[in-house]
Short mmCIF file of C-alpha atoms in Angstrom, two decimals:
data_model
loop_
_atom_site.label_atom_id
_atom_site.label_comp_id
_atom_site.label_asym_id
_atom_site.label_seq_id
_atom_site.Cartn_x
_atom_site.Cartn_y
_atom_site.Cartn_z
CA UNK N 174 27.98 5.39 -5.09
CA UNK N 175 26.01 2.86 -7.17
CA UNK N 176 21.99 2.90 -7.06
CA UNK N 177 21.07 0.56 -4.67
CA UNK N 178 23.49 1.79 -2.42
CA UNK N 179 22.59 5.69 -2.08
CA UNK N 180 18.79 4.60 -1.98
CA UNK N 181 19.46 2.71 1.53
CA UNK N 182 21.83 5.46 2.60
CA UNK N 183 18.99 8.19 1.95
CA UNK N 184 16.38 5.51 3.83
CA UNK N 185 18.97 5.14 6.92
CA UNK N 186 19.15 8.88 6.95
CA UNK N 187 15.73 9.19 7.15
CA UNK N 188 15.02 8.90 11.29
CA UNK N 189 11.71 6.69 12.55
CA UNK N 190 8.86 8.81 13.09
CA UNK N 191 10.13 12.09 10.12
CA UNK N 192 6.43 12.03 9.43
CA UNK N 193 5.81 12.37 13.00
CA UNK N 194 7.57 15.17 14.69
CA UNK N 195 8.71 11.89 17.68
CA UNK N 196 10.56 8.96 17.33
CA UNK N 197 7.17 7.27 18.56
CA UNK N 198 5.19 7.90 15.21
CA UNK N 199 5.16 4.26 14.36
CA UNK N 200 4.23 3.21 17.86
CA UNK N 201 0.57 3.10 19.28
CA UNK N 202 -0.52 6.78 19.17
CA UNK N 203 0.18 8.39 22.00
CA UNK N 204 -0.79 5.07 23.30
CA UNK N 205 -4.07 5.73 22.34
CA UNK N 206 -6.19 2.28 21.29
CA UNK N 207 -8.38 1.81 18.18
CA UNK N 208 -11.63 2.46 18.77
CA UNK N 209 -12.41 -0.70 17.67
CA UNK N 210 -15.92 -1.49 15.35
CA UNK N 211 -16.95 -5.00 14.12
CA UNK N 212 -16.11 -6.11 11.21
CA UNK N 213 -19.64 -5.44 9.77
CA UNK N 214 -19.87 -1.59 10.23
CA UNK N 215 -19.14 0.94 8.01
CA UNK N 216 -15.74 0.64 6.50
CA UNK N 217 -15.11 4.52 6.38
CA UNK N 218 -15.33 4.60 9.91
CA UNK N 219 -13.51 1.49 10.95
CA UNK N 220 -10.87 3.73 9.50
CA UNK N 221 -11.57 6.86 11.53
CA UNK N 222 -11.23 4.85 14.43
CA UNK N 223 -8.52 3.44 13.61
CA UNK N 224 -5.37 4.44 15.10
CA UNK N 225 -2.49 2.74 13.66
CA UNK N 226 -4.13 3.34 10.12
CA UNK N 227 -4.14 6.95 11.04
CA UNK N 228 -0.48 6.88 11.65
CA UNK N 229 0.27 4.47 8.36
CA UNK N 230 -1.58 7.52 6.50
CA UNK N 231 0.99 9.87 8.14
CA UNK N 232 3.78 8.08 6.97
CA UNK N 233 2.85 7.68 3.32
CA UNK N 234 1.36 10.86 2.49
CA UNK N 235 4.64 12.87 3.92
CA UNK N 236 7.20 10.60 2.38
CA UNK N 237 4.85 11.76 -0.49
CA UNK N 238 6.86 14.71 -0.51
CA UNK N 239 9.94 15.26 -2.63
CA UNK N 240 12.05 15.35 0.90
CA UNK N 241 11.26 14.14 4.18
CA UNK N 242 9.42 17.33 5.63
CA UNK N 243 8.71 17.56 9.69
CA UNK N 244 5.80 19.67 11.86
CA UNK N 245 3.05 21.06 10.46
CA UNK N 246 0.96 19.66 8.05
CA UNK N 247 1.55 16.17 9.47
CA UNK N 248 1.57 17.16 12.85
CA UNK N 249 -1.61 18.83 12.79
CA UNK N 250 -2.90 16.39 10.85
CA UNK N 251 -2.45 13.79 13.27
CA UNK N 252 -4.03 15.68 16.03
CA UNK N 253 -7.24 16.23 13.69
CA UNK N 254 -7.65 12.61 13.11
CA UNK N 255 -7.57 12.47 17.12
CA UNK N 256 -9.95 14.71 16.90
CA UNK N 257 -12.49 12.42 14.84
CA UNK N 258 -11.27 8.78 16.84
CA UNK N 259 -12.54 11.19 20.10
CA UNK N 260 -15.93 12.02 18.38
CA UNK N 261 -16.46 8.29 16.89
CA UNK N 262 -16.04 7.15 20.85
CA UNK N 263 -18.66 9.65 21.61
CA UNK N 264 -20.95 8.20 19.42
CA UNK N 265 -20.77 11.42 16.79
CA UNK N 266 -20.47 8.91 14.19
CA UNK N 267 -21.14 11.48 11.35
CA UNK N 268 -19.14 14.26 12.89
CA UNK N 269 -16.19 11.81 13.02
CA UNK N 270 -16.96 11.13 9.42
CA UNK N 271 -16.68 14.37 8.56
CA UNK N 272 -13.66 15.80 10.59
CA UNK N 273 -11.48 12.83 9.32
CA UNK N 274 -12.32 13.76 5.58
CA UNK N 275 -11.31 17.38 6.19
CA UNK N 276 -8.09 15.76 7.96
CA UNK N 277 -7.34 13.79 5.05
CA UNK N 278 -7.92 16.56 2.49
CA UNK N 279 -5.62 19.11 4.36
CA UNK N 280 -2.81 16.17 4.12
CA UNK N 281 -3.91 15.66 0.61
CA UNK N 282 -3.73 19.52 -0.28
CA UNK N 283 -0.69 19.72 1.32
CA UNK N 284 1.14 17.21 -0.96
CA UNK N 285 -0.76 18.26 -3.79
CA UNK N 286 0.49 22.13 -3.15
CA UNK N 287 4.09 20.37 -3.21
CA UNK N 288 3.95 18.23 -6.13
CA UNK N 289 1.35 19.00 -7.79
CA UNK N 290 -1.11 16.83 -9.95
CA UNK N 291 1.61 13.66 -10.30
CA UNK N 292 1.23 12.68 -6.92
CA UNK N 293 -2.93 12.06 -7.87
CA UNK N 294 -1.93 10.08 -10.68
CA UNK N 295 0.40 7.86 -8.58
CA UNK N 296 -2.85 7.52 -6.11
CA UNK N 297 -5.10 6.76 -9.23
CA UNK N 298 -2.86 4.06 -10.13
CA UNK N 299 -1.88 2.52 -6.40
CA UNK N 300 -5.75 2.20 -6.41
CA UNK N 301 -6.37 0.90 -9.83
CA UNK N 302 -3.37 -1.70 -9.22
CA UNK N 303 -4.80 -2.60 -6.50
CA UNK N 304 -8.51 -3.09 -7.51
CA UNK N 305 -7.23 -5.32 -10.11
CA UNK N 306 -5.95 -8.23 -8.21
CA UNK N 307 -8.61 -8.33 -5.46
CA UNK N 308 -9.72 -11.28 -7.44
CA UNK N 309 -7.51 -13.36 -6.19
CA UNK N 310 -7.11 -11.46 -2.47
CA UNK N 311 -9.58 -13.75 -0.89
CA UNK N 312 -7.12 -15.40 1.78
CA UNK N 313 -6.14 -11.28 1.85
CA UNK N 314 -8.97 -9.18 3.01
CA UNK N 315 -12.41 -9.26 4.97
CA UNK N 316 -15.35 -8.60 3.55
CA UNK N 317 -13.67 -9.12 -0.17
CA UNK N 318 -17.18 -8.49 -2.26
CA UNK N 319 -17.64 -5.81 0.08
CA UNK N 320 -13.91 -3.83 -0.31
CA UNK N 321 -14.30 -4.41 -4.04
CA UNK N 322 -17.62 -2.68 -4.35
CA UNK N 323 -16.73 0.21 -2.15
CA UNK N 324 -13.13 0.46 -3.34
CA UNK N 325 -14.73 0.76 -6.88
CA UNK N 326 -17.58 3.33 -5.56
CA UNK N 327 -14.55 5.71 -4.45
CA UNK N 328 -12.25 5.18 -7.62
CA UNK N 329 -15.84 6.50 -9.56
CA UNK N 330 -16.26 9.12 -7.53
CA UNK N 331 -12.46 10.37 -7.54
CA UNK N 332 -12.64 10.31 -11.56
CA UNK N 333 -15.83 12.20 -11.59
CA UNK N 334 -13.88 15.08 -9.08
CA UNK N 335 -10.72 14.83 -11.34
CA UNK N 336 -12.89 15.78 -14.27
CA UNK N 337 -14.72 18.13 -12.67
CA UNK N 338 -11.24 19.65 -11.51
CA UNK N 339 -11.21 19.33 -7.70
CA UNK N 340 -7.96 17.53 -7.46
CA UNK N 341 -7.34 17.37 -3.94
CA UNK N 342 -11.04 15.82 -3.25
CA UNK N 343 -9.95 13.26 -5.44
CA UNK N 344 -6.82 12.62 -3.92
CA UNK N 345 -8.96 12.37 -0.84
CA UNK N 346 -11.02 9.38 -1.62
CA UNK N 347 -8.19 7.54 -3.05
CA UNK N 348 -6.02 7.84 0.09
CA UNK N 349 -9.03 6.96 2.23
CA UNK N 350 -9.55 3.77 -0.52
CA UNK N 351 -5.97 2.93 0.38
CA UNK N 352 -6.50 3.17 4.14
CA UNK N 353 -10.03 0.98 3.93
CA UNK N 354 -8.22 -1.93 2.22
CA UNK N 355 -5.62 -1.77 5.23
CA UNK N 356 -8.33 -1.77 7.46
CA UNK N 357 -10.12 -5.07 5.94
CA UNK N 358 -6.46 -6.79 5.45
CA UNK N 359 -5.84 -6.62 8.71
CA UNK N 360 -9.77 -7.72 9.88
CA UNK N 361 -9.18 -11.36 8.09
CA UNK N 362 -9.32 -14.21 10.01
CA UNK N 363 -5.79 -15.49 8.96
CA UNK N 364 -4.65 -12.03 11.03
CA UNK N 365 -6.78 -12.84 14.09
CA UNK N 366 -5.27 -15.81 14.29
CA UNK N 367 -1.46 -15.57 13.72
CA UNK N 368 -0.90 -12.10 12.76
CA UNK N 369 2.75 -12.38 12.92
CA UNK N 370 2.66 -15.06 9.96
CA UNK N 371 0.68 -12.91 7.79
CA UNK N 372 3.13 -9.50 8.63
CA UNK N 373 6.43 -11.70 7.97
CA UNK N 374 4.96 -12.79 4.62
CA UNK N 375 3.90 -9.19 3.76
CA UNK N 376 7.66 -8.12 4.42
CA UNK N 377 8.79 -11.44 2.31
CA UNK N 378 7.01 -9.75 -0.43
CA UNK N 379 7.78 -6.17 0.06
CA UNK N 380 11.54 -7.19 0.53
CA UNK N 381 11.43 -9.21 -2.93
CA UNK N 382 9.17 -6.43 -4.61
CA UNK N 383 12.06 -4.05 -3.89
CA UNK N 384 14.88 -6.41 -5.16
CA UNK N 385 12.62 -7.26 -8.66
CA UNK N 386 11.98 -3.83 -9.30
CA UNK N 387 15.95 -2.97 -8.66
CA UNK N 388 16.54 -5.87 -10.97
CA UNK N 389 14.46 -3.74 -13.28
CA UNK N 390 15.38 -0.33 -13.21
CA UNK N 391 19.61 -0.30 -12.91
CA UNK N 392 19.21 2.88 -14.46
CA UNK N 393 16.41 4.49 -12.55
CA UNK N 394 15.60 8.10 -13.48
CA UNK N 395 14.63 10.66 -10.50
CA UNK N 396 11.23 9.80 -10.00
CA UNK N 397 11.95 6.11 -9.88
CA UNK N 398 15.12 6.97 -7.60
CA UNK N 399 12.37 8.88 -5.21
CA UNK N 400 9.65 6.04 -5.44
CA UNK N 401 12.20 3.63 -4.48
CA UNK N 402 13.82 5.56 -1.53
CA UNK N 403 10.15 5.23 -0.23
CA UNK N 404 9.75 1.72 -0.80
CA UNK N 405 12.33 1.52 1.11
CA UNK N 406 11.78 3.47 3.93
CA UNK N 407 8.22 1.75 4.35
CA UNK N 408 9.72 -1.60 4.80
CA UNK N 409 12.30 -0.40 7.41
CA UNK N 410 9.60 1.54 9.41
CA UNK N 411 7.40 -2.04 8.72
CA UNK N 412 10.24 -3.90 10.18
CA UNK N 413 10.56 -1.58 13.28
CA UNK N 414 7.07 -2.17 13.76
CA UNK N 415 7.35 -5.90 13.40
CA UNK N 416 10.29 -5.85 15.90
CA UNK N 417 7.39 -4.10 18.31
CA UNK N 418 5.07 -6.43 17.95
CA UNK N 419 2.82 -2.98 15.85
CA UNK N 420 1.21 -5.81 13.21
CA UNK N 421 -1.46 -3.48 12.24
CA UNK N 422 0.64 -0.97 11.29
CA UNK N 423 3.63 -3.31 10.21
CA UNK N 424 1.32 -5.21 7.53
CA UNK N 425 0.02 -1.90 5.98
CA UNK N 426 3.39 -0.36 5.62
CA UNK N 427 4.81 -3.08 4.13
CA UNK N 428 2.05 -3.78 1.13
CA UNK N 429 2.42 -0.11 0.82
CA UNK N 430 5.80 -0.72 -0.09
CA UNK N 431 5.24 -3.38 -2.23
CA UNK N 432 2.56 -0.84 -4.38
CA UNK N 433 5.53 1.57 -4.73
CA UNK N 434 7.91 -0.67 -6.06
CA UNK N 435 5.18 -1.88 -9.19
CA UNK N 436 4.69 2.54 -9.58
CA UNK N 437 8.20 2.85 -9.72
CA UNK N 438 8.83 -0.22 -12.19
CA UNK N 439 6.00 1.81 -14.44
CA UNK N 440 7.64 4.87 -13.73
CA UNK N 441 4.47 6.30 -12.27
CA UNK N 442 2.97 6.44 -16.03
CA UNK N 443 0.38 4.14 -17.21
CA UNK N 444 1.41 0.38 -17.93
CA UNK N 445 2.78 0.01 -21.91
CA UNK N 446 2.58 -3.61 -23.83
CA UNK N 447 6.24 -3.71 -23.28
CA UNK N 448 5.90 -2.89 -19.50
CA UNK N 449 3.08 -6.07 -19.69
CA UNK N 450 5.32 -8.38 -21.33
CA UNK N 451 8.43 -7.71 -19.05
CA UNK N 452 6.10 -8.46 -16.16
CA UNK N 453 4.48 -11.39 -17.35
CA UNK N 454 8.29 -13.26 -18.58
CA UNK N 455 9.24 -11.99 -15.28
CA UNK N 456 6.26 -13.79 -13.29
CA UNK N 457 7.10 -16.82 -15.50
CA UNK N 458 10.87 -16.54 -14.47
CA UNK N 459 10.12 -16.77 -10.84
CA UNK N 460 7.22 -19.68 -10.48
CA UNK N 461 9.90 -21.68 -12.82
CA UNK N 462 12.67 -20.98 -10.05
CA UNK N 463 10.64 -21.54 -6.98
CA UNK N 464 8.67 -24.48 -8.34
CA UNK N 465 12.55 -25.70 -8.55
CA UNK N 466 13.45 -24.22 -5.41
CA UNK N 467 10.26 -26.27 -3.22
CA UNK N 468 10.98 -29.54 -4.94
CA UNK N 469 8.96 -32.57 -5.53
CA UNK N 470 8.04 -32.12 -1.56
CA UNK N 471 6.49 -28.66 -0.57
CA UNK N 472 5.28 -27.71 2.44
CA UNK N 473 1.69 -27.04 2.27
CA UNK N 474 2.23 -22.91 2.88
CA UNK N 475 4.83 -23.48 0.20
CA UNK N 476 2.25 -25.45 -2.29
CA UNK N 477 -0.44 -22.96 -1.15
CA UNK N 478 1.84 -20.03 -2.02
CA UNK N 479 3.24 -21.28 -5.61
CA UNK N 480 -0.59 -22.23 -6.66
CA UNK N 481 -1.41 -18.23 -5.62
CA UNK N 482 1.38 -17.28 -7.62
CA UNK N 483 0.29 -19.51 -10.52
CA UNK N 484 -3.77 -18.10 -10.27
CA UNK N 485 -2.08 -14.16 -11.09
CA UNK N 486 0.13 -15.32 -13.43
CA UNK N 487 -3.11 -16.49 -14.87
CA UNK N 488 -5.40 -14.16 -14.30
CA UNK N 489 -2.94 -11.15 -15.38
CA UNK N 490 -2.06 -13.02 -19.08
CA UNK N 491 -5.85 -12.81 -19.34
CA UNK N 492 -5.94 -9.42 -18.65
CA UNK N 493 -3.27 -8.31 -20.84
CA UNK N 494 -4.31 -10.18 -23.74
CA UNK N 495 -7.48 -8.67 -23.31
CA UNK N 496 -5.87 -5.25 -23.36
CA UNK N 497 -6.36 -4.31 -19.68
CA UNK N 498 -3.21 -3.17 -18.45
CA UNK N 499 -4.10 -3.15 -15.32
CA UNK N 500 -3.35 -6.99 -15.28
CA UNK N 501 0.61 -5.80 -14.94
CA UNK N 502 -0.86 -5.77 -10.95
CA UNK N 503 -1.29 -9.23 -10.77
CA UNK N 504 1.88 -10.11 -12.64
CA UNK N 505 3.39 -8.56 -10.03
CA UNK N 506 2.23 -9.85 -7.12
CA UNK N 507 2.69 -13.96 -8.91
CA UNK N 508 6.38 -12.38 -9.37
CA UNK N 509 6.42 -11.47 -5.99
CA UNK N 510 4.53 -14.28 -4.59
CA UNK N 511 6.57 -16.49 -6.25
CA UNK N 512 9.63 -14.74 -5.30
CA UNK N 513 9.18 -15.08 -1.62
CA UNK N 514 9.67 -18.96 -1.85
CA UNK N 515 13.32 -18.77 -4.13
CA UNK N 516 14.83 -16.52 -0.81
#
């Protein structure tokens, strides 16, 4: 069975809702609402009240595992961040705060018990990655200035716990950096007003981030293999949200599956010069084939689209001839950009 093949087979295996102990896990909780803040408050808890973030959490963290695991941590885990949406509606704003970080570190521990440190690395760098292109994430995200500076404020204090050899609290607020970017992506105006448009774009990308990075990898080894199969699965559980009308949840789990792909491209290690220079002839490939795929007559999404593509390109050649790797994040997502208008 070639690679591509047995990596959709293990996805299609994998039922809706593993994460969930019910074949509702990607629906509304329960059919519990968000307890829904302004955009203004406190990011940390727009998350805790945040239902269909609490479920996207679910998802990734036990697909974090090497094998689709059901029941307890993940079910418990989903009835302690209950627990803190039910004390945010009371008004136990700090309570909430605090329940939902002890919810998040016994998911955290749980995965870390199973893995081990690699899974904090692959959290270090799904934040880093994504830090890096918030530059040019301004037609992305709420708030931008705002997520930057906070997203920044927990990558700091996740080193200074990593050094200090508490692991799982810095596993913590990376995961919760994960889930606050979520939160402000979906709190953009472009969402409020056609939300569908921005999730079928997110699963454009995801879809092509997927197909570059098999492109990439014909000879994955195991890790890549596993960070794949969870690409994967994110964008099918994405699409089954899409098909029920979930956008909040759809849009999340589908950039989520767009960061695996770049980890698995890198092999979950730290970006190389040669990793940097694949990635930038690769951006370069694509703008050349969808500037010749739109034509002398683009739409103006398609225009708007190509010139994003173009800004990464950009911005991530800067980066890397600066020696910051972390510019192969914006190479990716021109390469993916781009990608979405050659399909």
């Amino acid at each position: 069975m070639n690679k591509r093949l047995r990596i959709l087979t293990l996805a299609a295996l994998v039922p809706i809702g593993t994460a969930a102990c019910d074949e509702n896990s990607t629906g509304p909780a329960d059919g519990e609402s968000t307890t829904e803040l302004g955009v203004n408050a406190d990011m940390e808890l727009q998350v805790v009240g945040d239902a269909d973030l609490a479920e996207v959490l679910i998802d990734d963290v036990s697909l974090s595992m090497a094998s689709p695991v059901d029941g307890p941590p993940f079910g418990t885990g989903r009835d302690c961040l209950r627990d803190a949406r039910q004390l945010l509606r009371e008004g136990n704003d700090e309570a909430a705060r605090t329940q939902a970080r002890e919810c998040r570190m016994n998911l955290v521990r749980s995965v870390f018990e199973h893995r081990g440190e690699e899974v904090i690395d692959e959290w270090f760098a799904r934040v880093e990655n994504l830090i890096e292109r918030l530059g040019e994430a301004g037609d992305e995200f709420a708030r931008l200035a705002d997520l930057e500076t906070k997203l920044k404020g927990l990558l700091e204090e996740a080193y200074a716990l990593r050094d200090g050899g508490d692991l799982v609290g810095a596993g913590e607020r990376l995961v919760l950096a994960l889930q606050i970017a979520d939160r402000m992506r979906h709190r953009h105006p472009d969402f409020d007003r056609d939300p569908g448009a921005v999730v079928r774009l997110a699963m454009a990308r995801s879809g092509e981030a997927i197909r570059l990075a098999e492109r990439l990898i014909p000879e994955p080894t195991l890790k890549q293999e596993t960070l794949l199969f969870r690409a994967v699965e994110l964008r099918r559980r994405a699409q089954f949200s899409l098909e029920h009308g979930w956008y909040r949840r759809a849009v999340a789990q589908a950039h989520r599956a767009e960061q695996l792909s770049l980890v698995a491209v890198l092999n979950g290690e730290r970006p190389t010069v040669e990793d940097a220079q694949h990635l930038l002839a690769l951006a370069d490939e694509m703008i050349a084939a969808a500037e010749l795929a739109i034509g002398d007559a683009p739409t103006e999404a398609q225009q708007r689209l190509l010139q994003l593509a173009v800004r990464l390109r950009n911005r991530g050649a800067e980066a890397i001839n600066n020696w910051q790797w972390r510019g192969v994040a914006l190479l990716w997502r021109s390469a993916t950009t781009a990608a979405v208008l050659i399909s």
